[in-house]
Amino acid sequence: MARPYVVTEITAATMAPGAGDYGLVRDAAIVVTEGRIAWAGPESDLPSDYVGFDRQTCGGRLVTPALVDCHTHIVHGGNRAREFEMRLNGASYEEIARAGGGIVSTVGDTRGASEAELLASALPRVDALIAQGVGTVEIKSGYGLDTGTELKMLRVARALGQHRPIQVLTSFLGAHAVPAGDDADTYIDRICLPTLEAAHAEGLVDAVDGFCEGIAFDTVQIARVFDKAHALGLPVKLHAEQLSHIGGTALAAKYGALSADHVEYSTEVDAALLADAGTVAVVLPGAFYTIHETQPPPVQAFRDHGVPMAVATDWNPGSSPLGSILLAMNMACTLFRMTPAEALAGTTRNASRALGLLDCGVIAAGMRADLAIWNVSDPAELSYGIGINPLHLRIFGGVF
Ligand code: DI6
Ligand code: FE
């Protein structure tokens, strides 16, 4: 085990709840022992036990918790650049679908890829996130829609956490789309639910997700998936109210979901339900931007009701080919009028909560020593820059 050390000459944005916008501590020190934070606070208060430890000096830089990208689809085959180009050349969605485009094309590419190929294509995506200070990433299945491919995606997601110094949380998203030629109810009964059982039996599932939308599954169908999740002791989350309001947010709240994601079409009433349930609202500005959505999520209602908000990339080949968590933060501010402090809470403390994690996303004693050290002095700079990566150093499990 590495020797314990103290990170010094830093300003710490601890993101501790109730400690003001960023929980800022100037001239701070963070003590790291055995992969955990043993102590954090003003250096002048450093307990004498730690004074003799090795020092990692940071020249006055800002330290935050390592970032958490709590909603991604980074394991998938192929890409949809061709479809993007066709749209910009005037092709309609119908023409693209007839030419084999859309989610169906990603399902085909993902089914056709071996586990090794999926791993090889996902590693650079994980590396891009790590390069921006991400210490924890959530990865969904959902481009298989058959048992073998859904399990393959989840195994690759788990493998990414073995190949790289990053914590991976998996979500089973069998209820993502109805496979061509099937009907939704039959698919849920014959494929989705048995696949969830099989994936859980292999230890591949940390949470269960669904796409509740007119073009995917309705609330009754999602409720069946959630009932199975709860029977297996798994928490749920939901793609809710992305394109229309069909009751997904209320359903997520009813099931005590960890998070309701997208939520552009959620209402004030929905916000109150999320607050009561303790469910995090995850906003995904990359998808909003890519599909030219015009309805922003009800950020003010979330604020008014005290709903914790998280921000994520939704990195996927169709609606959000966004490989930058920092750009997602910038977009949450510019497109959704979130504050930079809300954006940073959204990729640290609240993103951890959206994954059910109690030991990361905040700098405090007992937490994982997952830290990001930045070449900035003001935490607002992290959301302010566009296409700029000011990461100086990332510490993962105490190791840098
Ligand atoms: N919501 C989305 O925006 C993506 N999935 C989902 O549930 C779309 C995924 C894709 O187009 O491949
Ligand atoms: Fe998504």
mmCIF file of C-alpha atoms and ligand atoms in Angstrom:
data_model
loop_
_atom_site.group_PDB
_atom_site.id
_atom_site.type_symbol
_atom_site.label_atom_id
_atom_site.label_comp_id
_atom_site.label_asym_id
_atom_site.label_seq_id
_atom_site.Cartn_x
_atom_site.Cartn_y
_atom_site.Cartn_z
ATOM 1 C CA MET A 1 0.000 0.000 0.000
ATOM 2 C CA ALA A 2 1.278 3.437 -0.927
ATOM 3 C CA ARG A 3 2.580 5.687 1.829
ATOM 4 C CA PRO A 4 0.078 8.130 3.283
ATOM 5 C CA TYR A 5 0.481 11.735 2.147
ATOM 6 C CA VAL A 6 -0.947 15.228 2.477
ATOM 7 C CA VAL A 7 -2.093 17.300 -0.498
ATOM 8 C CA THR A 8 -1.215 20.925 0.278
ATOM 9 C CA GLU A 9 -1.019 24.394 -1.314
ATOM 10 C CA ILE A 10 -4.551 24.046 -2.592
ATOM 11 C CA THR A 11 -7.945 25.651 -2.593
ATOM 12 C CA ALA A 12 -10.431 22.827 -2.026
ATOM 13 C CA ALA A 13 -13.935 22.918 -3.499
ATOM 14 C CA THR A 14 -15.115 20.235 -1.085
ATOM 15 C CA MET A 15 -18.715 20.237 -2.395
ATOM 16 C CA ALA A 16 -19.732 19.320 1.144
ATOM 17 C CA PRO A 17 -23.507 19.625 1.548
ATOM 18 C CA GLY A 18 -24.634 22.732 3.381
ATOM 19 C CA ALA A 19 -21.183 24.342 3.221
ATOM 20 C CA GLY A 20 -22.115 27.063 0.716
ATOM 21 C CA ASP A 21 -21.900 26.921 -3.060
ATOM 22 C CA TYR A 22 -18.643 25.029 -3.415
ATOM 23 C CA GLY A 23 -17.784 24.305 0.201
ATOM 24 C CA LEU A 24 -14.632 26.259 -0.550
ATOM 25 C CA VAL A 25 -11.652 25.936 1.816
ATOM 26 C CA ARG A 26 -8.659 28.144 1.031
ATOM 27 C CA ASP A 27 -5.145 27.077 2.047
ATOM 28 C CA ALA A 28 -6.520 23.599 2.558
ATOM 29 C CA ALA A 29 -4.887 20.246 3.221
ATOM 30 C CA ILE A 30 -6.215 16.791 2.357
ATOM 31 C CA VAL A 31 -4.763 13.720 4.076
ATOM 32 C CA VAL A 32 -4.835 10.505 2.027
ATOM 33 C CA THR A 33 -4.300 7.091 3.602
ATOM 34 C CA GLU A 34 -5.084 3.714 2.066
ATOM 35 C CA GLY A 35 -7.087 5.147 -0.810
ATOM 36 C CA ARG A 36 -9.344 7.220 1.417
ATOM 37 C CA ILE A 37 -9.445 10.766 2.674
ATOM 38 C CA ALA A 38 -8.440 10.618 6.336
ATOM 39 C CA TRP A 39 -8.823 14.319 6.991
ATOM 40 C CA ALA A 40 -9.614 17.538 5.067
ATOM 41 C CA GLY A 41 -9.690 21.140 6.244
ATOM 42 C CA PRO A 42 -7.640 24.323 6.542
ATOM 43 C CA GLU A 43 -3.945 23.482 6.623
ATOM 44 C CA SER A 44 -3.572 25.578 9.765
ATOM 45 C CA ASP A 45 -5.806 23.022 11.531
ATOM 46 C CA LEU A 46 -3.891 19.957 10.276
ATOM 47 C CA PRO A 47 -3.734 17.536 13.224
ATOM 48 C CA SER A 48 -0.194 16.974 14.430
ATOM 49 C CA ASP A 49 -0.367 13.223 13.593
ATOM 50 C CA TYR A 50 -0.269 14.136 9.893
ATOM 51 C CA VAL A 51 2.317 16.898 9.932
ATOM 52 C CA GLY A 52 5.215 14.559 9.204
ATOM 53 C CA PHE A 53 3.541 12.800 6.219
ATOM 54 C CA ASP A 54 4.868 13.110 2.654
ATOM 55 C CA ARG A 55 3.539 16.178 0.873
ATOM 56 C CA GLN A 56 2.041 16.562 -2.582
ATOM 57 C CA THR A 57 2.212 20.313 -3.156
ATOM 58 C CA CYS A 58 -0.074 21.813 -5.762
ATOM 59 C CA GLY A 59 1.068 25.415 -6.173
ATOM 60 C CA GLY A 60 -2.201 27.006 -5.116
ATOM 61 C CA ARG A 61 -4.338 25.048 -7.585
ATOM 62 C CA LEU A 62 -8.013 24.194 -7.156
ATOM 63 C CA VAL A 63 -8.888 20.666 -6.012
ATOM 64 C CA THR A 64 -12.344 19.166 -6.496
ATOM 65 C CA PRO A 65 -13.707 15.680 -6.021
ATOM 66 C CA ALA A 66 -12.932 13.630 -9.150
ATOM 67 C CA LEU A 67 -15.865 14.137 -11.515
ATOM 68 C CA VAL A 68 -18.663 11.593 -11.888
ATOM 69 C CA ASP A 69 -20.348 11.040 -15.271
ATOM 70 C CA CYS A 70 -23.585 9.436 -14.086
ATOM 71 C CA HIS A 71 -25.253 8.717 -17.463
ATOM 72 C CA THR A 72 -23.442 7.268 -20.490
ATOM 73 C CA HIS A 73 -23.833 4.694 -23.247
ATOM 74 C CA ILE A 74 -20.115 4.474 -24.083
ATOM 75 C CA VAL A 75 -20.145 0.739 -24.860
ATOM 76 C CA HIS A 76 -21.585 0.427 -28.357
ATOM 77 C CA GLY A 77 -20.598 -0.625 -31.857
ATOM 78 C CA GLY A 78 -20.198 1.731 -34.822
ATOM 79 C CA ASN A 79 -21.151 5.381 -34.972
ATOM 80 C CA ARG A 80 -23.850 7.449 -36.650
ATOM 81 C CA ALA A 81 -21.798 10.164 -38.342
ATOM 82 C CA ARG A 82 -23.260 9.152 -41.708
ATOM 83 C CA GLU A 83 -26.757 9.713 -40.367
ATOM 84 C CA PHE A 84 -25.722 13.107 -38.964
ATOM 85 C CA GLU A 85 -24.449 14.028 -42.407
ATOM 86 C CA MET A 86 -27.594 12.783 -44.147
ATOM 87 C CA ARG A 87 -29.760 14.898 -41.847
ATOM 88 C CA LEU A 88 -27.714 17.989 -42.607
ATOM 89 C CA ASN A 89 -28.082 17.243 -46.290
ATOM 90 C CA GLY A 90 -31.836 17.330 -45.868
ATOM 91 C CA ALA A 91 -32.760 13.665 -45.350
ATOM 92 C CA SER A 92 -35.831 13.024 -43.208
ATOM 93 C CA TYR A 93 -35.894 10.683 -40.232
ATOM 94 C CA GLU A 94 -37.985 8.279 -42.299
ATOM 95 C CA GLU A 95 -35.416 8.204 -45.086
ATOM 96 C CA ILE A 96 -32.664 7.637 -42.546
ATOM 97 C CA ALA A 97 -34.628 4.833 -40.910
ATOM 98 C CA ARG A 98 -35.236 3.233 -44.320
ATOM 99 C CA ALA A 99 -31.506 3.468 -45.015
ATOM 100 C CA GLY A 100 -30.936 1.446 -41.828
ATOM 101 C CA GLY A 101 -30.137 4.408 -39.577
ATOM 102 C CA GLY A 102 -31.196 5.335 -36.065
ATOM 103 C CA ILE A 103 -30.896 3.256 -32.949
ATOM 104 C CA VAL A 104 -31.460 0.074 -35.017
ATOM 105 C CA SER A 105 -28.155 0.630 -36.793
ATOM 106 C CA THR A 106 -26.307 0.864 -33.465
ATOM 107 C CA VAL A 107 -28.050 -2.326 -32.326
ATOM 108 C CA GLY A 108 -26.824 -4.052 -35.488
ATOM 109 C CA ASP A 109 -23.272 -2.781 -35.045
ATOM 110 C CA THR A 110 -23.243 -3.741 -31.353
ATOM 111 C CA ARG A 111 -24.576 -7.238 -32.015
ATOM 112 C CA GLY A 112 -21.960 -7.660 -34.748
ATOM 113 C CA ALA A 113 -19.010 -6.611 -32.582
ATOM 114 C CA SER A 114 -17.048 -9.073 -30.454
ATOM 115 C CA GLU A 115 -16.427 -8.409 -26.782
ATOM 116 C CA ALA A 116 -12.826 -7.523 -27.637
ATOM 117 C CA GLU A 117 -13.937 -5.095 -30.356
ATOM 118 C CA LEU A 118 -16.435 -3.396 -28.058
ATOM 119 C CA LEU A 119 -13.772 -3.071 -25.396
ATOM 120 C CA ALA A 120 -11.261 -1.637 -27.869
ATOM 121 C CA SER A 121 -13.732 0.987 -29.089
ATOM 122 C CA ALA A 122 -14.843 1.961 -25.581
ATOM 123 C CA LEU A 123 -11.355 2.339 -24.061
ATOM 124 C CA PRO A 124 -10.580 5.649 -25.828
ATOM 125 C CA ARG A 125 -13.924 6.991 -24.609
ATOM 126 C CA VAL A 126 -13.058 6.092 -21.037
ATOM 127 C CA ASP A 127 -9.620 7.629 -21.558
ATOM 128 C CA ALA A 128 -11.196 10.874 -22.768
ATOM 129 C CA LEU A 129 -13.294 11.061 -19.604
ATOM 130 C CA ILE A 130 -10.333 10.208 -17.368
ATOM 131 C CA ALA A 131 -8.357 12.984 -19.077
ATOM 132 C CA GLN A 132 -11.028 15.406 -17.857
ATOM 133 C CA GLY A 133 -10.819 14.316 -14.249
ATOM 134 C CA VAL A 134 -13.606 11.717 -14.215
ATOM 135 C CA GLY A 135 -13.164 9.087 -11.491
ATOM 136 C CA THR A 136 -16.527 7.330 -11.753
ATOM 137 C CA VAL A 137 -18.590 6.566 -14.838
ATOM 138 C CA GLU A 138 -21.968 4.922 -15.250
ATOM 139 C CA ILE A 139 -22.371 2.778 -18.377
ATOM 140 C CA LYS A 140 -25.648 1.408 -19.719
ATOM 141 C CA SER A 141 -26.509 -1.600 -21.836
ATOM 142 C CA GLY A 142 -29.402 -1.207 -24.280
ATOM 143 C CA TYR A 143 -27.948 -1.622 -27.762
ATOM 144 C CA GLY A 144 -28.269 -5.398 -27.700
ATOM 145 C CA LEU A 145 -31.970 -5.983 -27.125
ATOM 146 C CA ASP A 146 -31.186 -9.692 -27.031
ATOM 147 C CA THR A 147 -29.797 -11.637 -24.102
ATOM 148 C CA GLY A 148 -26.359 -12.372 -25.512
ATOM 149 C CA THR A 149 -25.615 -8.824 -26.597
ATOM 150 C CA GLU A 150 -26.967 -7.143 -23.467
ATOM 151 C CA LEU A 151 -24.744 -9.398 -21.324
ATOM 152 C CA LYS A 152 -21.819 -8.745 -23.659
ATOM 153 C CA MET A 153 -22.208 -4.973 -23.252
ATOM 154 C CA LEU A 154 -22.349 -5.249 -19.471
ATOM 155 C CA ARG A 155 -19.298 -7.511 -19.331
ATOM 156 C CA VAL A 156 -17.380 -4.984 -21.412
ATOM 157 C CA ALA A 157 -18.509 -2.201 -19.078
ATOM 158 C CA ARG A 158 -17.195 -4.159 -16.088
ATOM 159 C CA ALA A 159 -13.953 -4.917 -17.967
ATOM 160 C CA LEU A 160 -13.364 -1.204 -18.565
ATOM 161 C CA GLY A 161 -13.093 -0.773 -14.809
ATOM 162 C CA GLN A 162 -10.424 -3.502 -14.737
ATOM 163 C CA HIS A 163 -8.421 -2.021 -17.610
ATOM 164 C CA ARG A 164 -8.442 1.570 -16.411
ATOM 165 C CA PRO A 165 -8.236 3.325 -13.034
ATOM 166 C CA ILE A 166 -11.888 4.330 -12.959
ATOM 167 C CA GLN A 167 -14.917 3.197 -10.990
ATOM 168 C CA VAL A 168 -17.604 1.790 -13.318
ATOM 169 C CA LEU A 169 -21.265 1.460 -12.346
ATOM 170 C CA THR A 170 -23.502 -0.469 -14.742
ATOM 171 C CA SER A 171 -27.161 0.043 -15.584
ATOM 172 C CA PHE A 172 -29.251 -2.575 -17.362
ATOM 173 C CA LEU A 173 -31.194 -0.746 -20.097
ATOM 174 C CA GLY A 174 -32.916 -3.657 -21.814
ATOM 175 C CA ALA A 175 -36.031 -1.460 -22.102
ATOM 176 C CA HIS A 176 -34.283 1.001 -24.436
ATOM 177 C CA ALA A 177 -36.023 0.268 -27.747
ATOM 178 C CA VAL A 178 -38.333 -2.325 -29.221
ATOM 179 C CA PRO A 179 -36.366 -4.583 -31.576
ATOM 180 C CA ALA A 180 -37.532 -4.552 -35.185
ATOM 181 C CA GLY A 181 -40.353 -7.005 -35.768
ATOM 182 C CA ASP A 182 -41.259 -7.378 -32.069
ATOM 183 C CA ASP A 183 -44.009 -5.703 -30.066
ATOM 184 C CA ALA A 184 -43.153 -3.951 -26.832
ATOM 185 C CA ASP A 185 -45.076 -6.213 -24.437
ATOM 186 C CA THR A 186 -43.764 -9.400 -25.972
ATOM 187 C CA TYR A 187 -40.230 -8.036 -25.917
ATOM 188 C CA ILE A 188 -40.484 -7.116 -22.221
ATOM 189 C CA ASP A 189 -41.847 -10.551 -21.241
ATOM 190 C CA ARG A 190 -39.793 -12.804 -23.474
ATOM 191 C CA ILE A 191 -36.444 -10.982 -23.654
ATOM 192 C CA CYS A 192 -36.035 -8.005 -21.338
ATOM 193 C CA LEU A 193 -37.084 -9.530 -17.992
ATOM 194 C CA PRO A 194 -35.290 -12.885 -18.436
ATOM 195 C CA THR A 195 -32.170 -11.007 -19.604
ATOM 196 C CA LEU A 196 -32.276 -8.828 -16.502
ATOM 197 C CA GLU A 197 -32.404 -11.955 -14.347
ATOM 198 C CA ALA A 198 -29.480 -13.487 -16.209
ATOM 199 C CA ALA A 199 -27.412 -10.295 -16.028
ATOM 200 C CA HIS A 200 -28.108 -9.925 -12.308
ATOM 201 C CA ALA A 201 -27.174 -13.570 -11.706
ATOM 202 C CA GLU A 202 -23.780 -12.812 -13.298
ATOM 203 C CA GLY A 203 -23.338 -9.790 -11.026
ATOM 204 C CA LEU A 204 -23.410 -7.414 -13.975
ATOM 205 C CA VAL A 205 -26.121 -5.004 -12.849
ATOM 206 C CA ASP A 206 -25.855 -2.122 -10.383
ATOM 207 C CA ALA A 207 -29.139 -0.436 -11.380
ATOM 208 C CA VAL A 208 -32.017 -0.873 -13.818
ATOM 209 C CA ASP A 209 -32.917 1.843 -16.334
ATOM 210 C CA GLY A 210 -35.580 2.247 -19.017
ATOM 211 C CA PHE A 211 -36.582 4.604 -21.826
ATOM 212 C CA CYS A 212 -40.114 5.794 -21.053
ATOM 213 C CA GLU A 213 -41.252 7.541 -24.212
ATOM 214 C CA GLY A 214 -43.846 7.390 -26.978
ATOM 215 C CA ILE A 215 -41.225 5.865 -29.296
ATOM 216 C CA ALA A 216 -40.095 3.313 -26.689
ATOM 217 C CA PHE A 217 -41.985 2.002 -23.615
ATOM 218 C CA ASP A 218 -44.979 3.336 -21.707
ATOM 219 C CA THR A 219 -45.290 3.635 -17.938
ATOM 220 C CA VAL A 220 -47.129 0.307 -17.565
ATOM 221 C CA GLN A 221 -44.370 -1.539 -19.415
ATOM 222 C CA ILE A 222 -41.607 0.232 -17.473
ATOM 223 C CA ALA A 223 -43.417 -0.547 -14.193
ATOM 224 C CA ARG A 224 -43.109 -4.255 -15.016
ATOM 225 C CA VAL A 225 -39.365 -3.848 -15.477
ATOM 226 C CA PHE A 226 -39.127 -1.878 -12.223
ATOM 227 C CA ASP A 227 -41.139 -4.510 -10.329
ATOM 228 C CA LYS A 228 -38.634 -7.118 -11.466
ATOM 229 C CA ALA A 229 -35.737 -4.842 -10.477
ATOM 230 C CA HIS A 230 -37.140 -4.395 -7.000
ATOM 231 C CA ALA A 231 -37.817 -8.125 -6.688
ATOM 232 C CA LEU A 232 -34.106 -8.628 -7.388
ATOM 233 C CA GLY A 233 -33.165 -5.910 -4.876
ATOM 234 C CA LEU A 234 -31.858 -3.527 -7.542
ATOM 235 C CA PRO A 235 -32.375 0.262 -7.597
ATOM 236 C CA VAL A 236 -33.987 1.903 -10.623
ATOM 237 C CA LYS A 237 -33.535 5.037 -12.722
ATOM 238 C CA LEU A 238 -35.356 6.244 -15.821
ATOM 239 C CA HIS A 239 -35.029 8.183 -19.089
ATOM 240 C CA ALA A 240 -38.133 10.265 -18.422
ATOM 241 C CA GLU A 241 -39.933 13.054 -20.238
ATOM 242 C CA GLN A 242 -37.194 13.614 -22.836
ATOM 243 C CA LEU A 243 -39.452 14.255 -25.831
ATOM 244 C CA SER A 244 -42.928 14.409 -24.315
ATOM 245 C CA HIS A 245 -44.740 14.195 -20.993
ATOM 246 C CA ILE A 246 -46.103 10.684 -20.486
ATOM 247 C CA GLY A 247 -45.674 10.182 -16.731
ATOM 248 C CA GLY A 248 -42.148 8.793 -16.482
ATOM 249 C CA THR A 249 -41.037 11.236 -13.799
ATOM 250 C CA ALA A 250 -43.966 10.394 -11.539
ATOM 251 C CA LEU A 251 -43.299 6.703 -12.114
ATOM 252 C CA ALA A 252 -39.628 7.131 -11.204
ATOM 253 C CA ALA A 253 -40.619 8.941 -8.004
ATOM 254 C CA LYS A 254 -43.181 6.261 -7.151
ATOM 255 C CA TYR A 255 -40.468 3.600 -7.359
ATOM 256 C CA GLY A 256 -38.024 5.683 -5.310
ATOM 257 C CA ALA A 257 -35.686 5.885 -8.305
ATOM 258 C CA LEU A 258 -32.111 7.013 -7.839
ATOM 259 C CA SER A 259 -32.615 9.425 -10.734
ATOM 260 C CA ALA A 260 -34.952 10.666 -13.434
ATOM 261 C CA ASP A 261 -32.898 11.650 -16.475
ATOM 262 C CA HIS A 262 -33.447 14.168 -19.330
ATOM 263 C CA VAL A 263 -36.681 15.522 -17.740
ATOM 264 C CA GLU A 264 -37.134 18.364 -20.259
ATOM 265 C CA TYR A 265 -40.911 17.885 -20.225
ATOM 266 C CA SER A 266 -41.242 17.319 -16.469
ATOM 267 C CA THR A 267 -43.569 19.709 -14.657
ATOM 268 C CA GLU A 268 -43.666 21.546 -11.354
ATOM 269 C CA VAL A 269 -45.847 18.736 -9.972
ATOM 270 C CA ASP A 270 -43.186 16.243 -11.077
ATOM 271 C CA ALA A 271 -40.526 18.307 -9.313
ATOM 272 C CA ALA A 272 -42.463 18.057 -6.037
ATOM 273 C CA LEU A 273 -42.734 14.276 -6.488
ATOM 274 C CA LEU A 274 -38.992 13.933 -7.134
ATOM 275 C CA ALA A 275 -38.242 16.012 -4.045
ATOM 276 C CA ASP A 276 -40.464 13.819 -1.854
ATOM 277 C CA ALA A 277 -38.865 10.673 -3.246
ATOM 278 C CA GLY A 278 -35.303 11.985 -2.897
ATOM 279 C CA THR A 279 -34.771 11.281 -6.601
ATOM 280 C CA VAL A 280 -32.033 13.195 -8.457
ATOM 281 C CA ALA A 281 -32.947 15.033 -11.681
ATOM 282 C CA VAL A 282 -30.150 14.346 -14.196
ATOM 283 C CA VAL A 283 -29.986 16.918 -16.978
ATOM 284 C CA LEU A 284 -28.344 15.952 -20.260
ATOM 285 C CA PRO A 285 -27.645 19.076 -22.297
ATOM 286 C CA GLY A 286 -25.705 17.164 -24.973
ATOM 287 C CA ALA A 287 -28.874 15.423 -26.114
ATOM 288 C CA PHE A 288 -30.897 18.646 -25.885
ATOM 289 C CA TYR A 289 -28.317 20.342 -28.108
ATOM 290 C CA THR A 290 -27.919 17.522 -30.611
ATOM 291 C CA ILE A 291 -31.597 16.986 -31.310
ATOM 292 C CA HIS A 292 -32.320 20.745 -31.428
ATOM 293 C CA GLU A 293 -34.709 20.450 -28.477
ATOM 294 C CA THR A 294 -36.262 23.773 -27.474
ATOM 295 C CA GLN A 295 -37.876 22.871 -24.135
ATOM 296 C CA PRO A 296 -35.317 23.118 -21.311
ATOM 297 C CA PRO A 297 -35.831 21.106 -18.108
ATOM 298 C CA PRO A 298 -37.652 22.982 -15.298
ATOM 299 C CA VAL A 299 -34.491 23.929 -13.427
ATOM 300 C CA GLN A 300 -36.196 26.645 -11.383
ATOM 301 C CA ALA A 301 -38.896 24.219 -10.219
ATOM 302 C CA PHE A 302 -36.176 21.720 -9.232
ATOM 303 C CA ARG A 303 -34.482 24.494 -7.248
ATOM 304 C CA ASP A 304 -37.716 25.643 -5.629
ATOM 305 C CA HIS A 305 -38.568 22.122 -4.486
ATOM 306 C CA GLY A 306 -35.029 21.201 -3.457
ATOM 307 C CA VAL A 307 -34.561 18.468 -6.072
ATOM 308 C CA PRO A 308 -30.843 17.627 -6.357
ATOM 309 C CA MET A 309 -29.671 18.168 -9.940
ATOM 310 C CA ALA A 310 -26.917 16.234 -11.700
ATOM 311 C CA VAL A 311 -25.308 16.837 -15.101
ATOM 312 C CA ALA A 312 -23.971 14.091 -17.391
ATOM 313 C CA THR A 313 -22.778 13.581 -20.957
ATOM 314 C CA ASP A 314 -25.327 10.921 -22.069
ATOM 315 C CA TRP A 315 -22.443 9.957 -24.401
ATOM 316 C CA ASN A 316 -24.151 7.829 -27.076
ATOM 317 C CA PRO A 317 -23.776 7.513 -30.847
ATOM 318 C CA GLY A 318 -27.170 8.986 -31.735
ATOM 319 C CA SER A 319 -28.575 11.799 -29.653
ATOM 320 C CA SER A 320 -25.449 12.839 -27.723
ATOM 321 C CA PRO A 321 -22.026 12.104 -29.207
ATOM 322 C CA LEU A 322 -20.553 14.226 -26.419
ATOM 323 C CA GLY A 323 -17.276 13.043 -24.931
ATOM 324 C CA SER A 324 -16.681 15.949 -22.564
ATOM 325 C CA ILE A 325 -18.069 16.251 -19.054
ATOM 326 C CA LEU A 326 -16.692 19.797 -18.839
ATOM 327 C CA LEU A 327 -18.601 20.790 -21.963
ATOM 328 C CA ALA A 328 -21.729 19.193 -20.470
ATOM 329 C CA MET A 329 -21.240 21.498 -17.447
ATOM 330 C CA ASN A 330 -20.813 24.526 -19.692
ATOM 331 C CA MET A 331 -23.942 23.586 -21.655
ATOM 332 C CA ALA A 332 -25.951 23.078 -18.448
ATOM 333 C CA CYS A 333 -25.079 26.668 -17.549
ATOM 334 C CA THR A 334 -25.558 28.269 -20.947
ATOM 335 C CA LEU A 335 -28.523 26.249 -22.220
ATOM 336 C CA PHE A 336 -30.327 25.535 -18.923
ATOM 337 C CA ARG A 337 -29.227 28.550 -16.847
ATOM 338 C CA MET A 338 -27.761 26.412 -14.112
ATOM 339 C CA THR A 339 -25.087 28.157 -12.069
ATOM 340 C CA PRO A 340 -21.458 26.965 -12.244
ATOM 341 C CA ALA A 341 -21.816 25.822 -8.619
ATOM 342 C CA GLU A 342 -24.890 23.777 -9.546
ATOM 343 C CA ALA A 343 -23.035 22.345 -12.551
ATOM 344 C CA LEU A 344 -20.104 21.251 -10.373
ATOM 345 C CA ALA A 345 -22.422 19.799 -7.724
ATOM 346 C CA GLY A 346 -24.090 18.075 -10.687
ATOM 347 C CA THR A 347 -20.903 16.264 -11.677
ATOM 348 C CA THR A 348 -19.730 15.498 -8.136
ATOM 349 C CA ARG A 349 -22.010 15.217 -5.093
ATOM 350 C CA ASN A 350 -25.337 14.890 -6.905
ATOM 351 C CA ALA A 351 -23.986 12.624 -9.655
ATOM 352 C CA SER A 352 -22.726 10.248 -6.946
ATOM 353 C CA ARG A 353 -26.144 10.296 -5.363
ATOM 354 C CA ALA A 354 -27.730 9.535 -8.755
ATOM 355 C CA LEU A 355 -25.662 6.332 -8.683
ATOM 356 C CA GLY A 356 -26.467 5.501 -5.070
ATOM 357 C CA LEU A 357 -22.837 6.095 -4.024
ATOM 358 C CA LEU A 358 -22.239 7.381 -0.527
ATOM 359 C CA ASP A 359 -18.445 7.570 -0.555
ATOM 360 C CA CYS A 360 -17.479 9.834 -3.433
ATOM 361 C CA GLY A 361 -18.329 13.208 -4.969
ATOM 362 C CA VAL A 362 -17.394 15.129 -1.824
ATOM 363 C CA ILE A 363 -14.036 15.925 -0.212
ATOM 364 C CA ALA A 364 -14.437 14.814 3.406
ATOM 365 C CA ALA A 365 -12.974 12.298 5.826
ATOM 366 C CA GLY A 366 -13.977 8.728 4.960
ATOM 367 C CA MET A 367 -14.589 9.402 1.255
ATOM 368 C CA ARG A 368 -12.647 7.716 -1.550
ATOM 369 C CA ALA A 369 -9.501 9.682 -2.368
ATOM 370 C CA ASP A 370 -10.716 10.415 -5.910
ATOM 371 C CA LEU A 371 -9.609 13.980 -6.600
ATOM 372 C CA ALA A 372 -9.070 16.300 -9.544
ATOM 373 C CA ILE A 373 -6.470 19.048 -9.388
ATOM 374 C CA TRP A 374 -7.037 21.867 -11.862
ATOM 375 C CA ASN A 375 -5.007 24.680 -13.396
ATOM 376 C CA VAL A 376 -7.626 27.189 -12.288
ATOM 377 C CA SER A 377 -8.109 29.307 -9.215
ATOM 378 C CA ASP A 378 -11.872 29.877 -9.349
ATOM 379 C CA PRO A 379 -14.229 26.866 -9.558
ATOM 380 C CA ALA A 380 -16.523 28.754 -11.965
ATOM 381 C CA GLU A 381 -13.733 28.422 -14.552
ATOM 382 C CA LEU A 382 -14.554 24.722 -14.901
ATOM 383 C CA SER A 383 -17.964 25.540 -16.380
ATOM 384 C CA TYR A 384 -16.936 28.768 -18.078
ATOM 385 C CA GLY A 385 -14.419 27.451 -20.588
ATOM 386 C CA ILE A 386 -15.622 25.927 -23.854
ATOM 387 C CA GLY A 387 -13.441 23.155 -25.238
ATOM 388 C CA ILE A 388 -10.720 23.837 -22.681
ATOM 389 C CA ASN A 389 -9.334 21.145 -20.407
ATOM 390 C CA PRO A 390 -7.555 22.631 -17.389
ATOM 391 C CA LEU A 391 -6.907 19.291 -15.623
ATOM 392 C CA HIS A 392 -3.493 19.242 -13.941
ATOM 393 C CA LEU A 393 -3.614 15.883 -12.144
ATOM 394 C CA ARG A 394 -6.151 13.234 -11.253
ATOM 395 C CA ILE A 395 -5.907 11.113 -8.116
ATOM 396 C CA PHE A 396 -7.857 7.846 -8.141
ATOM 397 C CA GLY A 397 -8.140 5.774 -4.990
ATOM 398 C CA GLY A 398 -5.249 7.788 -3.595
ATOM 399 C CA VAL A 399 -3.018 6.975 -6.599
ATOM 400 C CA PHE A 400 -1.835 9.667 -9.015
HETATM 401 N N1 DI6 B 1 -32.484 8.634 -25.013
HETATM 402 C C1 DI6 B 1 -31.642 9.111 -25.894
HETATM 403 O O1 DI6 B 1 -31.480 10.254 -26.142
HETATM 404 C C2 DI6 B 1 -30.877 8.000 -26.425
HETATM 405 N N2 DI6 B 1 -31.444 6.894 -25.756
HETATM 406 C C3 DI6 B 1 -32.357 7.307 -24.958
HETATM 407 O O2 DI6 B 1 -32.968 6.550 -24.232
HETATM 408 C C4 DI6 B 1 -30.891 7.827 -27.892
HETATM 409 C C5 DI6 B 1 -29.931 6.754 -28.222
HETATM 410 C C6 DI6 B 1 -29.645 6.647 -29.674
HETATM 411 O O3 DI6 B 1 -30.155 7.404 -30.505
HETATM 412 O O4 DI6 B 1 -28.827 5.765 -29.997
HETATM 413 FE FE FE B 2 -29.326 8.118 -22.295
#
